[in-house]
Short mmCIF file of C-alpha atoms in Angstrom, two decimals:
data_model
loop_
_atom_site.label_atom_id
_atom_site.label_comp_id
_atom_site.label_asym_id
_atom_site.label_seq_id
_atom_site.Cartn_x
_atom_site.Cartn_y
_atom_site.Cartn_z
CA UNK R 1 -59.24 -44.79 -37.37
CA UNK R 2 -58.58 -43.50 -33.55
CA UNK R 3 -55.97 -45.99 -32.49
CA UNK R 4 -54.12 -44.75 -36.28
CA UNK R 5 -54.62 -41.23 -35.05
CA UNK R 6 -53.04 -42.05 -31.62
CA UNK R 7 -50.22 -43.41 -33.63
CA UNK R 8 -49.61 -40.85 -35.28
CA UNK R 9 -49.19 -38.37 -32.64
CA UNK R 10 -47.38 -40.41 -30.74
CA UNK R 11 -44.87 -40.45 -33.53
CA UNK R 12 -45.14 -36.18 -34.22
CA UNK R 13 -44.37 -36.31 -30.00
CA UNK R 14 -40.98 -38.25 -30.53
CA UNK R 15 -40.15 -36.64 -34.10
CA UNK R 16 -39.83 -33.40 -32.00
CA UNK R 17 -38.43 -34.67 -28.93
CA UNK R 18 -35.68 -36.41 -30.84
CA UNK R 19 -35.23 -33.17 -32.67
CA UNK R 20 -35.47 -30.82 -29.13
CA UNK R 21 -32.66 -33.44 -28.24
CA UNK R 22 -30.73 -33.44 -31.83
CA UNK R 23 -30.10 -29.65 -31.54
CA UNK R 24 -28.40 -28.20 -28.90
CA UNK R 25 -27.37 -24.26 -28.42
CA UNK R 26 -24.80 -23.66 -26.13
CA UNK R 27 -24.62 -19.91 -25.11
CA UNK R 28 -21.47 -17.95 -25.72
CA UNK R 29 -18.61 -18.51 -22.86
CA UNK R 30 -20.25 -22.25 -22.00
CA UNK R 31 -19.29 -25.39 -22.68
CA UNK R 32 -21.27 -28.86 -22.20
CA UNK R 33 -19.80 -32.10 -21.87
CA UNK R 34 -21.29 -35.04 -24.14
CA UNK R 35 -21.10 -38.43 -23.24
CA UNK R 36 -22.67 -41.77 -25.17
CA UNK R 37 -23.69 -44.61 -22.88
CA UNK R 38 -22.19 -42.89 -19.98
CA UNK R 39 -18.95 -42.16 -21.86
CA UNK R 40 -17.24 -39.10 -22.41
CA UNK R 41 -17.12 -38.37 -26.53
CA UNK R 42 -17.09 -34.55 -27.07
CA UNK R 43 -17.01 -30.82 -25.65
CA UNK R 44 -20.04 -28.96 -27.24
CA UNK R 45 -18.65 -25.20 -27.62
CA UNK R 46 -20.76 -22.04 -27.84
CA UNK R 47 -23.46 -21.76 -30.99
CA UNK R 48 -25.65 -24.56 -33.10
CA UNK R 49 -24.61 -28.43 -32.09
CA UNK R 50 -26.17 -31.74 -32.96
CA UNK R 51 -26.14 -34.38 -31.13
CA UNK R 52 -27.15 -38.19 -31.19
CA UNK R 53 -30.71 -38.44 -29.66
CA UNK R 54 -31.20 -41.65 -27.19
CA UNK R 55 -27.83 -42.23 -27.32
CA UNK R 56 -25.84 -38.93 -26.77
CA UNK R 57 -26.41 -36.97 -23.27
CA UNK R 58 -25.67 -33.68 -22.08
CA UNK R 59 -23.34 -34.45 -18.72
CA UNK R 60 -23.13 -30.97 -17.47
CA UNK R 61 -22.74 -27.31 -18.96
CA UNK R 62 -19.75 -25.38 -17.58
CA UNK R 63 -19.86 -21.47 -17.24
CA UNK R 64 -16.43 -20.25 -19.36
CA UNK R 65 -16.40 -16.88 -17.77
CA UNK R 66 -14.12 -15.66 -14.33
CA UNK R 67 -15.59 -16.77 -11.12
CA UNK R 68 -15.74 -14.81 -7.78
CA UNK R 69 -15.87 -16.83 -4.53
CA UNK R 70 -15.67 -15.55 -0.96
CA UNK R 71 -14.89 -18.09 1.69
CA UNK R 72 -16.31 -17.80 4.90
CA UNK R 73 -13.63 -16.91 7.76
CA UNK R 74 -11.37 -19.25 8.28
CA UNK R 75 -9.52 -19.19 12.08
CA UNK R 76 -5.28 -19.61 11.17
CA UNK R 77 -2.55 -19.68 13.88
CA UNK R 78 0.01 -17.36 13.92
CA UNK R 79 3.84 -18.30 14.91
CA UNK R 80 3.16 -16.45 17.78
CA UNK R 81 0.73 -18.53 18.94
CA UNK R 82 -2.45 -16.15 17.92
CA UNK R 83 -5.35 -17.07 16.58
CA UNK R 84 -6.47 -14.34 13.71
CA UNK R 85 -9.85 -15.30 11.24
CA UNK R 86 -9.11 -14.66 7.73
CA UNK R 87 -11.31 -14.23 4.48
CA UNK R 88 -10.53 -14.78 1.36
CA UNK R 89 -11.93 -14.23 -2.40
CA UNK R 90 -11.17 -16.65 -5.09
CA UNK R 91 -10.87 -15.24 -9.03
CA UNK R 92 -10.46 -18.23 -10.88
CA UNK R 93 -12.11 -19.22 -14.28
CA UNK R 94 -12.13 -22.83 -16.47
CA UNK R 95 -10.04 -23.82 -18.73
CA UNK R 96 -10.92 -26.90 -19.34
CA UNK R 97 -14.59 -28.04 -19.16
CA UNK R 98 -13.52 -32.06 -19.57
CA UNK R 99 -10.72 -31.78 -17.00
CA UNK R 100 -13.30 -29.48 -14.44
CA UNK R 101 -15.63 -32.37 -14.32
CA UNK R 102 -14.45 -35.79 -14.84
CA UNK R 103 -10.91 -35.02 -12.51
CA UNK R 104 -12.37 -33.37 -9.47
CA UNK R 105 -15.78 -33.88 -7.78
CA UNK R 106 -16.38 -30.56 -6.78
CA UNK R 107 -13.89 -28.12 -7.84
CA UNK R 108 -15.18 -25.50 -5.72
CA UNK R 109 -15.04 -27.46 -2.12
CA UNK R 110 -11.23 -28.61 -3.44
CA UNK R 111 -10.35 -25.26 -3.88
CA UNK R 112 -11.88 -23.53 -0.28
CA UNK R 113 -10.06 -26.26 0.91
CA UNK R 114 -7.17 -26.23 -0.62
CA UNK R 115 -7.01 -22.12 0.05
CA UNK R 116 -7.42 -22.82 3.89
CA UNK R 117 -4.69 -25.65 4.43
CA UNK R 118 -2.34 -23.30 2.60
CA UNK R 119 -3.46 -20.01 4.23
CA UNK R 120 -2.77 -22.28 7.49
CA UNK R 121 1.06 -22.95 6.52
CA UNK R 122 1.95 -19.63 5.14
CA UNK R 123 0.59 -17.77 8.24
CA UNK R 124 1.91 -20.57 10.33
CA UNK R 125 5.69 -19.03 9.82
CA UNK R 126 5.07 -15.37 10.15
CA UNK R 127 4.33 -13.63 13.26
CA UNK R 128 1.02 -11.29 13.59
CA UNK R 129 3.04 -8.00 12.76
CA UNK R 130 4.02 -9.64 9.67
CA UNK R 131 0.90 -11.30 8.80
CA UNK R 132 -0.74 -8.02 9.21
CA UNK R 133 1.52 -5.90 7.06
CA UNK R 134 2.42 -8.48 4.34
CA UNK R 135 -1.25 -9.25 2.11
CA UNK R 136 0.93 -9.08 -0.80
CA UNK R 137 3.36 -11.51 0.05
CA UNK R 138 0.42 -13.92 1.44
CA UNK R 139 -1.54 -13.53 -1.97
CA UNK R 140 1.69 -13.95 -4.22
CA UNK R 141 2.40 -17.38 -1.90
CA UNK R 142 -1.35 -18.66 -1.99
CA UNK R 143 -2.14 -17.53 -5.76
CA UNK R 144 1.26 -20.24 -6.86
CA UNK R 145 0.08 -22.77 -4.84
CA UNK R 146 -3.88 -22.79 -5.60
CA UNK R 147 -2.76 -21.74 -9.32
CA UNK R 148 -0.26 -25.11 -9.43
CA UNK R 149 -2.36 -27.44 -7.50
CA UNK R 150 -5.52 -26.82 -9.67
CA UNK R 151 -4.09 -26.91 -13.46
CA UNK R 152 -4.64 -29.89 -13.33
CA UNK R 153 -8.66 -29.52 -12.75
CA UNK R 154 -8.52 -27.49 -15.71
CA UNK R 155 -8.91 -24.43 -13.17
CA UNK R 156 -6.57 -21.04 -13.45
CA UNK R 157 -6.26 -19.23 -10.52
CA UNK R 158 -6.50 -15.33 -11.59
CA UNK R 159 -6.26 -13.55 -8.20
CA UNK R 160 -6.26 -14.47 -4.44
CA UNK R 161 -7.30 -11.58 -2.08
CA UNK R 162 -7.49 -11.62 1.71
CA UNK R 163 -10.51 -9.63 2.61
CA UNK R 164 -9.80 -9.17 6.09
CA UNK R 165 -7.29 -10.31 8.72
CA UNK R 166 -8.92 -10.14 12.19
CA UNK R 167 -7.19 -10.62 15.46
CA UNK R 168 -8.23 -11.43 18.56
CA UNK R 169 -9.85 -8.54 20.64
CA UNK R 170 -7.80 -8.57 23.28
CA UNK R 171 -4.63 -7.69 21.09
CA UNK R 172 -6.77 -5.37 18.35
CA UNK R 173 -7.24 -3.23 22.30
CA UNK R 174 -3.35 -3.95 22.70
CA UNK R 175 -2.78 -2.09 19.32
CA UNK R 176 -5.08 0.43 19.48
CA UNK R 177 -3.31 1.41 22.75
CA UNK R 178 -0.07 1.14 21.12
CA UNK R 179 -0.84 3.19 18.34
CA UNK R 180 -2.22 6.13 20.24
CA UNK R 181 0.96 5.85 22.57
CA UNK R 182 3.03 5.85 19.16
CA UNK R 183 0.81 8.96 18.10
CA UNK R 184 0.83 10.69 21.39
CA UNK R 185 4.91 10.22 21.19
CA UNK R 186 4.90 11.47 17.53
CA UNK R 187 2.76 14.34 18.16
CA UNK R 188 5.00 15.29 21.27
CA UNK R 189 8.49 15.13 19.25
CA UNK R 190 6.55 17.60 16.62
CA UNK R 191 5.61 19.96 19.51
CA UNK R 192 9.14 19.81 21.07
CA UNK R 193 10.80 20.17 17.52
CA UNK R 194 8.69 22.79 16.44
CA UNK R 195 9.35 24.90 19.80
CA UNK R 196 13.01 23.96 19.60
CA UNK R 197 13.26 25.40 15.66
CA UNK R 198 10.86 28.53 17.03
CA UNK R 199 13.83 29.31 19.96
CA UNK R 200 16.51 28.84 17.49
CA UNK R 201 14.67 31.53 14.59
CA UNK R 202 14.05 33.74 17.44
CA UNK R 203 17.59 33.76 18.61
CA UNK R 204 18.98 33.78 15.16
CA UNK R 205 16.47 36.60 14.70
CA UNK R 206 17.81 38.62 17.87
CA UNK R 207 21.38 38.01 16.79
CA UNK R 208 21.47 39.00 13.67
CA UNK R 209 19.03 42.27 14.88
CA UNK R 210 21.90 42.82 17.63
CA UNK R 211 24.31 42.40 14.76
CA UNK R 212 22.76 45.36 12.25
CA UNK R 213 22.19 47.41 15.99
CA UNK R 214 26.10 47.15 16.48
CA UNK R 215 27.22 47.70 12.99
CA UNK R 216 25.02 50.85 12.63
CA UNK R 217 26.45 51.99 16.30
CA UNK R 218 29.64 51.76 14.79
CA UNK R 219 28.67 53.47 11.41
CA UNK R 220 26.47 56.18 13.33
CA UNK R 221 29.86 57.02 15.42
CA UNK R 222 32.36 56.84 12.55
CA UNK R 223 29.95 59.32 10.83
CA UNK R 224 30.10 61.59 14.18
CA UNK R 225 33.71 61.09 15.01
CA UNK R 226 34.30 62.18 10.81
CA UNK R 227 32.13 65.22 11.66
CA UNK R 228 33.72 65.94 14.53
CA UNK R 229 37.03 65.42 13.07
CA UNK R 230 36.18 67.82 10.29
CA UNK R 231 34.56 70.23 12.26
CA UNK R 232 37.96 70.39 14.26
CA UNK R 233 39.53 70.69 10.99
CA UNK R 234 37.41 73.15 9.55
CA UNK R 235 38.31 75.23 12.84
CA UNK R 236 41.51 74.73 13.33
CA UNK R 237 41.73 76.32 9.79
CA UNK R 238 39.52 78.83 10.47
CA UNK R 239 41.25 80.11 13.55
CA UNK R 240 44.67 79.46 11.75
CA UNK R 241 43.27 81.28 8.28
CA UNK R 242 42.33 84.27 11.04
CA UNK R 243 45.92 84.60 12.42
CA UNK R 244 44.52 85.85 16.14
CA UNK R 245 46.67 86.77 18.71
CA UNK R 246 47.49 85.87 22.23
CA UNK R 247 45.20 88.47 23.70
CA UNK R 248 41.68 86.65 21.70
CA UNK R 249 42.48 83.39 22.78
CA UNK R 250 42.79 84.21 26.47
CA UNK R 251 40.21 86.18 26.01
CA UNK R 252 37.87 82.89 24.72
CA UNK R 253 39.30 80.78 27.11
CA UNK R 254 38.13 82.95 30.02
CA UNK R 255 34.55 82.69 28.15
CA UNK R 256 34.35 79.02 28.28
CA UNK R 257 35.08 78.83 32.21
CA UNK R 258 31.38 79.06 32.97
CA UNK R 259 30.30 76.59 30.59
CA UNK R 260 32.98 74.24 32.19
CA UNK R 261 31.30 75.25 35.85
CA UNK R 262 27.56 74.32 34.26
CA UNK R 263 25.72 71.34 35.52
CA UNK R 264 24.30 70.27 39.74
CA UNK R 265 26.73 67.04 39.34
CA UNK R 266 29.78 69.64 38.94
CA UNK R 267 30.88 69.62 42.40
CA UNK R 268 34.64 69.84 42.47
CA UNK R 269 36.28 70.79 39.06
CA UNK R 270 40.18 71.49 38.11
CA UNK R 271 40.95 75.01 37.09
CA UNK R 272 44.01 74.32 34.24
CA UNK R 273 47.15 75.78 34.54
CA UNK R 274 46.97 77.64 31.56
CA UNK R 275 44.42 80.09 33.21
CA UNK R 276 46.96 81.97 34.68
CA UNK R 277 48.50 82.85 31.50
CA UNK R 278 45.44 83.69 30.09
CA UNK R 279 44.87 86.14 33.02
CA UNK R 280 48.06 87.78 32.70
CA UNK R 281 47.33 88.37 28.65
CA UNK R 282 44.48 90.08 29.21
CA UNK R 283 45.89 92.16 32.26
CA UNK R 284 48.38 92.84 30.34
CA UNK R 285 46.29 94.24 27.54
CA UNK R 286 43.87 95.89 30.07
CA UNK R 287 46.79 98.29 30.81
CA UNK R 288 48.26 98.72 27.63
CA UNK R 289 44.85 100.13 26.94
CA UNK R 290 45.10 102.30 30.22
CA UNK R 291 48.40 103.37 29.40
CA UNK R 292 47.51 104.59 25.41
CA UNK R 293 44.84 106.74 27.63
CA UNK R 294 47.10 108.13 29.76
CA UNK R 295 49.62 109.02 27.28
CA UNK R 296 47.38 110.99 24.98
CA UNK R 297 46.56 113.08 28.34
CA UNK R 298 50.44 113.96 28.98
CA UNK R 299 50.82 114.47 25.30
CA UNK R 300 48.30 117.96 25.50
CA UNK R 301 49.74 120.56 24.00
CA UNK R 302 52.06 122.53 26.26
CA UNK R 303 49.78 125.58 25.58
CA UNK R 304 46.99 124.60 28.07
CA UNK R 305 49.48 123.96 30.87
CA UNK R 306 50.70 127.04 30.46
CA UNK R 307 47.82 128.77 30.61
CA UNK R 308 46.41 127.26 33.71
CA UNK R 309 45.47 123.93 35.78
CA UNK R 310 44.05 121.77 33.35
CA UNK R 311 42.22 118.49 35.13
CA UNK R 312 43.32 115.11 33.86
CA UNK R 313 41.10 112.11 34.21
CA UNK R 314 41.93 108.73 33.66
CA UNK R 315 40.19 106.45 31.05
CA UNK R 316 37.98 103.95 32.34
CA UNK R 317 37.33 100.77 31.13
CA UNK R 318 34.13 98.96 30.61
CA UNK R 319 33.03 95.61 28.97
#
């Protein structure tokens, strides 16, 4: 009964490996490649497969979903002659799980490869100004290349990114002195343009503050030569509305000769001619009024002379 036993178990054992190896579950985004005798037959997609036990074999199972690689940095030579180290990061994902394994070894190693002999001949005809300020153009180049070369592996080629250009150290010093010369300069022309705009407000301020100065000047003395004017006016009309006589205006005339004589700077002034005339009105009205007096004496009433020696005296005049 043992060895039956034995048997038996034996036979449960390879019932469930055969089934273990009947079913297969590929996970969702995954593929596995089948082959039978060491021949491809089938792609196994994601869910519930069966398979041929013994005969059918699992070759490898492929991972569907985008890939990330970074490449270490890879030293390129400018057309300059410079040596910079670049890094780069590979998005690429399967498209075809046969293709991926039976028409490249290692798709991975063909494509870090592949990235740096084209990364060499793209930098290789720029300069390191350009290479350093054109990422885009690089990525656009290397992305059409890697994307063309590796259809073929059943590989697409999402996005190629340059992590970091590096230069020598020698020229990264070079710029860094070059840029703080080209900031120093910058800085400079700011300071002398923003003097140069602060001298032409302030003399745009002054001349347009000497501007309003003048032009109110001029107002102010239009205003005072108009009063003046019709302060003369209102004068002149007065005196002309008064009707006065020769004697009143010598008379004020001789009144404004000390105001003309006023001042310690007034060391020689010019008597006008018209002072003389002026003299003789009021002379001449001094003795009309002396000889009104004396004719009111002589006109007495011949009575009192008559009668005696009557004493005459003659008017005086004061101020």
């Amino acid at each position: 009964m043992e060895p039956i036993i034995i048997v038996l178990i034996i036979l449960v054992v390879l019932v469930f490996i055969a089934l273990i190896k009947t079913i297969q579950v590929i996970p969702q985004a995954s593929a596995a490649i089948v082959e039978r005798f060491g021949r491809y037959t089938r792609t196994l997609n994601a869910g519930l497969n069966i398979v041929v036990p013994f005969i059918d074999s699992i070759r490898n199972r492929i991972d569907l979903r985008e890939q990330v690689v970074p490449f270490p940095p890879q030293p390129v030579i400018t057309q300059d002659n410079l040596v910079v180290n670049i890094d780069t990061v590979i998005y690429y994902q399967v498209t075809d799980a046969r293709a991926a394994t039976y028409e490249v070894a290692s798709y991975i190693q063909a494509i870090e490869q592949l990235t740096v002999t084209t990364l060499r001949n793209i930098i290789g005809g720029m300069d390191l100004e350009r290479t350093l300020t054109s990422r885009e153009e690089i990525n656009a180049a290397l992305r059409g290349v890697l994307d063309e070369a590796t259809g073929k592996w059943g590989i697409r080629v999402n996005r190629v990114e340059l992590k970091a250009i590096e230069p020598p150290t020698s020229i990264q010093d070079s710029m860094e002195k070059q840029m703080r010369a080209d900031r120093d300069k910058r800085a400079a022309i700011l300071t002398a343009e923003g003097i140069r705009q602060s001298q032409i407000l302030t003399a745009e301020g002054e001349k347009q503050s000497a501007i309003l100065r003048a032009e109110g000047e001029a107002k102010a003395a239009a205003l005072r030569a108009e009063g003046e004017a019709q302060a003369v006016r209102t004068v002149f009309e007065a005196i002309h509305a008064g009707d006065p006589d020769q004697k009143l205006l010598s008379y004020q005339y001789l009144q404004m000769l000390p105001k003309i004589a006023e001042g310690d700077a007034n060391k020689l002034w010019i008597v006008p001619s018209e002072i003389g005339d002026a003299l003789k009105g009021l002379s001449g009205a001094m003795g009309n009024f002396g000889g009104l007096g004396g004719g009111s004496g002589s006109g007495a009433p011949a009575g009192g002379s008559g009668g005696g020696s009557e004493r005459r005296e003659k008017p005086s005049i004061t101020d």
